[in-house]
Short mmCIF file of C-alpha atoms and ligand atoms in Angstrom, two decimals:
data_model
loop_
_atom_site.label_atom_id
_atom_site.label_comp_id
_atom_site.label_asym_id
_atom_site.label_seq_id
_atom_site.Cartn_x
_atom_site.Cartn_y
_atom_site.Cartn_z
CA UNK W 16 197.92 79.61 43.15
CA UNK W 17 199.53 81.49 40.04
CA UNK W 18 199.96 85.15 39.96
CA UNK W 19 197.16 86.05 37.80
CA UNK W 20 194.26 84.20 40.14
CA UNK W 21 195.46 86.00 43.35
CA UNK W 22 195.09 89.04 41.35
CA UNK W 23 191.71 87.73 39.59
CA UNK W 24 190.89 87.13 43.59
CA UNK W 25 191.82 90.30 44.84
CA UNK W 26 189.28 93.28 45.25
CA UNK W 27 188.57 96.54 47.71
CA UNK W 28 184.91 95.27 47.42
CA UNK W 29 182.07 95.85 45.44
CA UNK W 30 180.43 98.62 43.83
CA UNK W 31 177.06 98.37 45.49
CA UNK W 32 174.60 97.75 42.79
CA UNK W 33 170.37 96.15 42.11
CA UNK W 34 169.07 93.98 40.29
CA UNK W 35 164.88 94.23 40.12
CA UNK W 36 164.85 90.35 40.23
CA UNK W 37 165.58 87.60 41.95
CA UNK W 38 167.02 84.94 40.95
CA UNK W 39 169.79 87.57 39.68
CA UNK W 40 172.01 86.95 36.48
CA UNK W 41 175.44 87.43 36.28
CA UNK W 42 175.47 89.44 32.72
CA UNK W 43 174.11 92.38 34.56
CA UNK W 44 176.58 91.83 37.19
CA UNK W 45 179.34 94.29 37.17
CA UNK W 46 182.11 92.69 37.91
CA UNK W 47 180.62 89.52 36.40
CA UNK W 48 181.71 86.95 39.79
CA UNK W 49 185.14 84.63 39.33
CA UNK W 50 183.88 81.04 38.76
CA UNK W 51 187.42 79.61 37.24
CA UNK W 52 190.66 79.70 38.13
CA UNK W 53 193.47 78.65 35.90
CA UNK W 54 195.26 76.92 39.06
CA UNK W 55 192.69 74.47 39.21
CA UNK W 56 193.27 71.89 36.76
CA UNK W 57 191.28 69.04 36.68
CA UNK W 58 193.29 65.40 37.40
CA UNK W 59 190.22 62.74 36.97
CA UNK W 60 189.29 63.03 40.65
CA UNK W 61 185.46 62.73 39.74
CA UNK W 62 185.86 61.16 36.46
CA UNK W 63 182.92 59.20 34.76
CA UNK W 64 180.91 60.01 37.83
CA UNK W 65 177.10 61.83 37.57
CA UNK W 66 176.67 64.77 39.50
CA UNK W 67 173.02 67.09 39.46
CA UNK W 68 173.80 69.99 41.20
CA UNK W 69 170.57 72.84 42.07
CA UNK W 70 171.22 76.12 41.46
CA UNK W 71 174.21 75.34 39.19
CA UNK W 72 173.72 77.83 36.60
CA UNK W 73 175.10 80.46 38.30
CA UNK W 74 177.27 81.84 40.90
CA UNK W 75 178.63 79.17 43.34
CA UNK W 76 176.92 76.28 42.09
CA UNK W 77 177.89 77.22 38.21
CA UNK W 78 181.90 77.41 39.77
CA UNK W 79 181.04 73.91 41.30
CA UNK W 80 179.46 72.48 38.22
CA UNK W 81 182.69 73.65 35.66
CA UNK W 82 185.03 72.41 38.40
CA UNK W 83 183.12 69.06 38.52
CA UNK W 84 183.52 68.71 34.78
CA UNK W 85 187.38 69.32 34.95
CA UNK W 86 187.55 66.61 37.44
CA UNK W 87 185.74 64.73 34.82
CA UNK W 88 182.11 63.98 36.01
CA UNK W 89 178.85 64.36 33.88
CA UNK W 90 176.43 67.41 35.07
CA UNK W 91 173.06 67.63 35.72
CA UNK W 92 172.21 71.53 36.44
CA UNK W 93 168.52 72.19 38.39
CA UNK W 94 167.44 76.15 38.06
CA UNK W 95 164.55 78.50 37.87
CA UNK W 96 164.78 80.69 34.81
CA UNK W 97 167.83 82.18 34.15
CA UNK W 98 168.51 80.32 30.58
CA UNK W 99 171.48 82.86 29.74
CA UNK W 100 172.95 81.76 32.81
CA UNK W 101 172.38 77.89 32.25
CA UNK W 102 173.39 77.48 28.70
CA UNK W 103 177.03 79.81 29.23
CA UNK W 104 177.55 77.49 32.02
CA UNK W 105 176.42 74.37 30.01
CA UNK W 106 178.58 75.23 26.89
CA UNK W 107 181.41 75.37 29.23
CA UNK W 108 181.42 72.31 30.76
CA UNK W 109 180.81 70.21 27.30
CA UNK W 110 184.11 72.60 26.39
CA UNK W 111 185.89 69.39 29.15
CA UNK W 112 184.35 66.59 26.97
CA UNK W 113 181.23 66.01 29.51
CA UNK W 114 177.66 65.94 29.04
CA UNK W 115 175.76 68.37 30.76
CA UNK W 116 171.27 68.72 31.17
CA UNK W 117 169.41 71.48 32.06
CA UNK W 118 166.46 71.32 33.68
CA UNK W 119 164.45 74.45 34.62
CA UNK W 120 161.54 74.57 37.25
CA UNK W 121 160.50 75.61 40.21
CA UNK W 122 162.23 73.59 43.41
CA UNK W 123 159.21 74.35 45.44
CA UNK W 124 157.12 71.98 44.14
CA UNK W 125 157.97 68.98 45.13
CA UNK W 126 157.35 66.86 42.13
CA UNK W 127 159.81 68.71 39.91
CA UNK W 128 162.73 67.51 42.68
CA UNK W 129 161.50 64.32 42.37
CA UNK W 130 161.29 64.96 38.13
CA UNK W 131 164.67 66.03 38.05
CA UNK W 132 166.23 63.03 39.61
CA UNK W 133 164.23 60.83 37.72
CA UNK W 134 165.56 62.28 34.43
CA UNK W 135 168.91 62.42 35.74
CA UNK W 136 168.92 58.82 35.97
CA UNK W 137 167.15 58.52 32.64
CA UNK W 138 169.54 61.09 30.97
CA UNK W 139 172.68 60.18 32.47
CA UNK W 140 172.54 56.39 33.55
CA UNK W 141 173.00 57.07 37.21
CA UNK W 142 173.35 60.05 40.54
CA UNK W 143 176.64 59.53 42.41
CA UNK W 144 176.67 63.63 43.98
CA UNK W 145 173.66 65.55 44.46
CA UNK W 146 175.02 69.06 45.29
CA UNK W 147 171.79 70.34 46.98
CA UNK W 148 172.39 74.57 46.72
CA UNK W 149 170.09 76.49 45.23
CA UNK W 150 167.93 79.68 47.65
CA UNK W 151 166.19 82.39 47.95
CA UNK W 152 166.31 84.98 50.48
CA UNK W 153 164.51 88.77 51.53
CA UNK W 154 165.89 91.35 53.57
CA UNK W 155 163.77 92.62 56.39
CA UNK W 156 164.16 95.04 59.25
CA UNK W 157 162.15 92.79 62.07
CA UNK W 158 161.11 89.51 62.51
CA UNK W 159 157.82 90.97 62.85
CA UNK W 160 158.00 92.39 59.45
CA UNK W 161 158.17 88.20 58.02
CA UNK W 162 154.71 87.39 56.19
CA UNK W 163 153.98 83.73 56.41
CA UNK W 164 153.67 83.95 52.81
CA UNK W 165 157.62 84.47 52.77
CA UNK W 166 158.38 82.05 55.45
CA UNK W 167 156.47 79.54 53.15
CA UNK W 168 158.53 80.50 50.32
CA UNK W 169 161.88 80.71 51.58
CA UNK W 170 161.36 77.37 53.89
CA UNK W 171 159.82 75.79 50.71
CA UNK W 172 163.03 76.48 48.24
CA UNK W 173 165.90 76.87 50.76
CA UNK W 174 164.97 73.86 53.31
CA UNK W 175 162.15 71.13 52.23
CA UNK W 176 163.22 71.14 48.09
CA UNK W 177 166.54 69.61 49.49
CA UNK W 178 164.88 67.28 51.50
CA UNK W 179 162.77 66.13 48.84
CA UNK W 180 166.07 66.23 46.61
CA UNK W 181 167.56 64.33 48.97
CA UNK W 182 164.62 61.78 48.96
CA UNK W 183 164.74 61.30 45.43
CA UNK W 184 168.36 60.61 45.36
CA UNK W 185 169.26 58.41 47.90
CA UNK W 186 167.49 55.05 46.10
CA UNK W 187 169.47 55.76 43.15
CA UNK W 188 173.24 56.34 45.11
CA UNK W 189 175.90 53.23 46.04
CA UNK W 190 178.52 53.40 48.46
CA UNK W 191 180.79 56.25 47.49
CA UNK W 192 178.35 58.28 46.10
CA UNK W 193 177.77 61.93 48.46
CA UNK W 194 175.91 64.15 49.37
CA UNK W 195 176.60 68.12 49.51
CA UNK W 196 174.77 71.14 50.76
CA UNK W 197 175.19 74.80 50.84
CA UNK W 198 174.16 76.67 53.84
CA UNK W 199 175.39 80.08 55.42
CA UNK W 200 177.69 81.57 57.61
CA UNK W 201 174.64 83.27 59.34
CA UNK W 202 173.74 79.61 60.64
CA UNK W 203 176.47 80.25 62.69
CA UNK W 204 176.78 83.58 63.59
CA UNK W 205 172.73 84.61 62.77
CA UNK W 206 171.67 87.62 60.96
CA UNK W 207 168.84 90.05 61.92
CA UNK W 208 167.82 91.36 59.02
CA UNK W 209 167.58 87.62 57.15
CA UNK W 210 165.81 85.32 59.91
CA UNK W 211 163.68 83.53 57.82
CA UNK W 212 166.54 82.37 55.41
CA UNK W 213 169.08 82.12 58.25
CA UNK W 214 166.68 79.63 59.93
CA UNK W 215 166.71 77.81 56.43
CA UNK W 216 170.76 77.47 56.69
CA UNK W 217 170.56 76.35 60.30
CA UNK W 218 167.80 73.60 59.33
CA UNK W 219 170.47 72.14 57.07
CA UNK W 220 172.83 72.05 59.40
CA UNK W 221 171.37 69.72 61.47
CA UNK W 222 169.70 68.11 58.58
CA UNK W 223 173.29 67.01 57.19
CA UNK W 224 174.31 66.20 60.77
CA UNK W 225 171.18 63.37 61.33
CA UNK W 226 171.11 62.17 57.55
CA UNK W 227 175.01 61.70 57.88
CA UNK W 228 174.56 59.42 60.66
CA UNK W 229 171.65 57.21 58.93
CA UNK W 230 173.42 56.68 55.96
CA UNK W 231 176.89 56.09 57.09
CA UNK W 232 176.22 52.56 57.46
CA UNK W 233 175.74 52.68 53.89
CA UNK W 234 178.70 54.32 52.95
CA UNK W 235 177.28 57.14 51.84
CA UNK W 236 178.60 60.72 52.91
CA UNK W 237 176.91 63.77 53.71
CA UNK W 238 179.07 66.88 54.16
CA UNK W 239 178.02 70.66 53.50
CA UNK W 240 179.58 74.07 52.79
CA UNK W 241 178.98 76.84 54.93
CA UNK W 242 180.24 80.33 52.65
CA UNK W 243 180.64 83.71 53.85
CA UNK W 244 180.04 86.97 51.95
CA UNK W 245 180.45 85.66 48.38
CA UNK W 246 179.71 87.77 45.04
CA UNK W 247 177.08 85.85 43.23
CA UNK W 248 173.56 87.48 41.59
CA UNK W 249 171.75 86.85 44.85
CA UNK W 250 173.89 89.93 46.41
CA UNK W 251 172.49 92.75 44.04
CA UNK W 252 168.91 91.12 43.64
CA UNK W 253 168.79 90.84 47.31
CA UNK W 254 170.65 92.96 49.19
CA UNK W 255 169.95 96.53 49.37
CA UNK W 256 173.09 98.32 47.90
CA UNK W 257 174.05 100.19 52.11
CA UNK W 258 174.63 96.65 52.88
CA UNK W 259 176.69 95.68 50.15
CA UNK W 260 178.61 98.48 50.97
CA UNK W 261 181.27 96.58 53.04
CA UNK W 262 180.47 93.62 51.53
CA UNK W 263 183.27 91.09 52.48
CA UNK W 264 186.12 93.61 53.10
CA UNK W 265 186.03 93.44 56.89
CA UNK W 266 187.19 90.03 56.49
CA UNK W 267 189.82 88.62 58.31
CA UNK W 268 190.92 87.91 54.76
CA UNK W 269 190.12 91.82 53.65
CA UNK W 270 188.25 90.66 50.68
CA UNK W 271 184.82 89.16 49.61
CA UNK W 272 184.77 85.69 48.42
CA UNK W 273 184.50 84.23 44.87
CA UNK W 274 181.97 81.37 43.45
CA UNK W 275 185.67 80.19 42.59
CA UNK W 276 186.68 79.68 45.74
CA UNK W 277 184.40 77.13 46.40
CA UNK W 278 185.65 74.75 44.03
CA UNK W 279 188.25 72.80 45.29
CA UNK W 280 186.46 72.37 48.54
CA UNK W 281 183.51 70.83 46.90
CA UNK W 282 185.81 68.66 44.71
CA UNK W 283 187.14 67.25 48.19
CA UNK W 284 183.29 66.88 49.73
CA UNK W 285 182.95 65.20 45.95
CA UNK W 286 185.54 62.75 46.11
CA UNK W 287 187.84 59.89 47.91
CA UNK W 288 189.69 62.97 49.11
CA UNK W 289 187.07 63.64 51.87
CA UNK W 290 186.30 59.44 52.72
CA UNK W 291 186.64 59.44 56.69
CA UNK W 292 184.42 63.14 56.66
CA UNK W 293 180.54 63.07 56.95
CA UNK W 294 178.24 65.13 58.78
CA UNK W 295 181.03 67.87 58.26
CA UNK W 296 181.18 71.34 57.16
CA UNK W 297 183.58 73.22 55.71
CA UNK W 298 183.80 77.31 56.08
CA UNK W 299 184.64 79.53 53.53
CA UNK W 300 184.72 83.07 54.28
CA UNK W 301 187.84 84.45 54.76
CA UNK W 302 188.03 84.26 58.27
CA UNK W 303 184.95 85.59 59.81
CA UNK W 304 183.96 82.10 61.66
CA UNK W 305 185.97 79.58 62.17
CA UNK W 306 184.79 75.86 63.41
CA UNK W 307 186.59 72.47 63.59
N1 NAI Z 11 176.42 84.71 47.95
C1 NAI Z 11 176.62 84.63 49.25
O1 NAI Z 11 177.14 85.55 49.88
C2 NAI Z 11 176.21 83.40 49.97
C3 NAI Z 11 175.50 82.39 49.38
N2 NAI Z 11 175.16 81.29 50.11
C4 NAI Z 11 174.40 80.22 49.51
O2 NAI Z 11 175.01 79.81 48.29
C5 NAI Z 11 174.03 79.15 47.51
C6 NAI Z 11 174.13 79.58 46.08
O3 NAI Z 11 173.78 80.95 45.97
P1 NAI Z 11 174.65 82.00 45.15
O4 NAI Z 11 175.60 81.30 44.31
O5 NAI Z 11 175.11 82.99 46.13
O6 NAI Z 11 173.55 82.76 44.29
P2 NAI Z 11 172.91 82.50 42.86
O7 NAI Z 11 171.84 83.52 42.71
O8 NAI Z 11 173.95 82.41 41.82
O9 NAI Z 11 172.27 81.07 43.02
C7 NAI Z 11 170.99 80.83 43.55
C8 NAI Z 11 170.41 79.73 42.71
O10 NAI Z 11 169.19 79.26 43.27
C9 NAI Z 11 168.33 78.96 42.22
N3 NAI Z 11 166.95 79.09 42.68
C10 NAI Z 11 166.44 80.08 43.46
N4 NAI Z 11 165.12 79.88 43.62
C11 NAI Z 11 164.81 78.74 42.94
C12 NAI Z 11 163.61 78.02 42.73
N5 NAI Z 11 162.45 78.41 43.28
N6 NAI Z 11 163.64 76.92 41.94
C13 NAI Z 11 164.80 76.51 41.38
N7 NAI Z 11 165.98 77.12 41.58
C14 NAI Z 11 165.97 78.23 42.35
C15 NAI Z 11 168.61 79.96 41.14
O11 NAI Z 11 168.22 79.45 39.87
C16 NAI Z 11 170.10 80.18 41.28
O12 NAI Z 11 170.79 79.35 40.41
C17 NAI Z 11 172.69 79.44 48.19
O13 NAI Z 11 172.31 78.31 48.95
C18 NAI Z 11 173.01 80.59 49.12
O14 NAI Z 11 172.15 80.63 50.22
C19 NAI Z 11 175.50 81.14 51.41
C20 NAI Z 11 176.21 82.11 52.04
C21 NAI Z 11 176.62 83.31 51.38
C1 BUO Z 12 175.79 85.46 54.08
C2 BUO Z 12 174.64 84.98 53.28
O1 BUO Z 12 174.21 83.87 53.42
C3 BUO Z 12 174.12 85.86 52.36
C4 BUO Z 12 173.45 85.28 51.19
O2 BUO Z 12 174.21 87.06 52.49
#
């Protein structure tokens, strides 16, 4: 890593700070989050393959969907609303020569999952990586204090969309083609204050682990993320600003993590890098929790 990204890495923290919405945006972010690095140059590792990724406009999943098009794949991008988001990121991915759709909806409803894929196909030719990554979460003091209304919601985005993403894809994917999903360090470690959405990251979890197994025979792999503190919109339209106070700077690693950060790794979950991994995750959060 050059000079310049360990020092684009590099921060005491954040300046706690709110946004009234959520999903956030990153223009109102200040700092605006580190998707790119200039170490990370693409060398055809995902080249001519189609990859729809949810939640790609921003944040981690718009650092996954650039990095995808430097390794030379064709993006898909699933969101809510946040156009300004979608088209920066979309502009900079046709900047590597790709082709990149946007589709905007809400992932709750389970015929726009099934939509999107369908017009990925139709758009594109062919899936070969769903990235499944897009959520929601609330802060609350108690688990008492969780209305089933919430629980609905959050289940409904975080957990069943990427089953019924999931659905959608697999009749469209070969052998080689993957599967990816983002859940949470708090799957691991759990987190009071967000039990509805940590119970969505532990469903995952063992949603990766079964649907691994079934579709091994196939040769298809299903791998997932598991991030740490991170600096993406969904801190500041989420998280009240005391507990973004120390946001990532207790870290083994001393700082909080960057959507760029998650690149390469999802290259590798991507690609014939990863090919004897499935029903694996990979941690990335500077230390906090480790697990083989
Ligand atoms: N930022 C962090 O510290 C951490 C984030 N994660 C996970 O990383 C993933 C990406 O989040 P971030 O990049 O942090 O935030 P983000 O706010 O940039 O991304 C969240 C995305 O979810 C999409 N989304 C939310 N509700 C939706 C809906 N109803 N329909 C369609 N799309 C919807 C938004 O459009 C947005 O693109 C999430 O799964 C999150 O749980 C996991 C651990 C830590
Ligand atoms: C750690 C985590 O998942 C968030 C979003 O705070």
């Amino acid at each position: 890593m050059s000079e310049l990204d360990k020092q684009t890495l590099m921060s005491d923290g954040v300046e706690p700070q709110t946004q009234e919405k959520q999903p956030g945006v990153e223009s109102e972010m200040t700092p605006e989050p580190v998707y790119e690095l200039e170490s990370h140059v693409g060398s055809g590792k995902l080249k001519d393959k189609v990859a729809l990724i949810t939640g790609g406009d921003s944040g981690i999943g718009r650092a996954v969907a650039i990095g995808y098009a430097k390794e030379g794949a064709h993006v898909a991008i699933a969101y809510l609303d946040e156009h300004e988001d979608a088209e920066k990121t979309k502009e900079r991915i046709e900047q590597e020569g790709v082709t990149c759709t946007l589709h905007a909806g809400d992932i709750a409803d389970e015929s726009f999952c099934f939509n999107v894929v369908e017009e990925v196909v139709e758009k594109h030719g062919k899936l070969n990586i769903l990235v499944n990554n897009a959520a929601r979460q609330e802060v609350r003091e108690s688990v008492v204090d969780i209305s089933a209304e919430q629980l609905k919601r959050t289940f409904d985005v975080n957990f069943f969309a990427m089953v019924h993403f999931t659905k959608a894809a697999i009749p469209h994917m070969q052998s080689g083609d993957t599967l990816i999903y983002t859940s949470s360090i708090n799957a691991y470690v759990g987190n009071p204050s967000l039990i509805d959405y940590t119970s969505t990251k532990g469903a995952i979890v063992a949603f990766v682990r079964s649907v691994a197994l079934e579709l091994a025979s196939k040769g298809i792999r299903v791998n997932g993320v598991a991030p740490g503190p991170i600096w993406t919109p969904l801190i500041p339209a989420t998280l009240p600003e005391d507990m973004q106070e120390s946001f990532g700077v207790s870290s083994p690693l001393g700082r909080p993590g960057q959507p760029a950060d998650h690149v390469e790794p999802y290259v590798l979950l991507a690609s014939e890098g990863s090919a004897y991994m499935t029903g694996q995750f990979i941690h990335i959060n500077g230390g906090m929790y480790t697990s083989s």
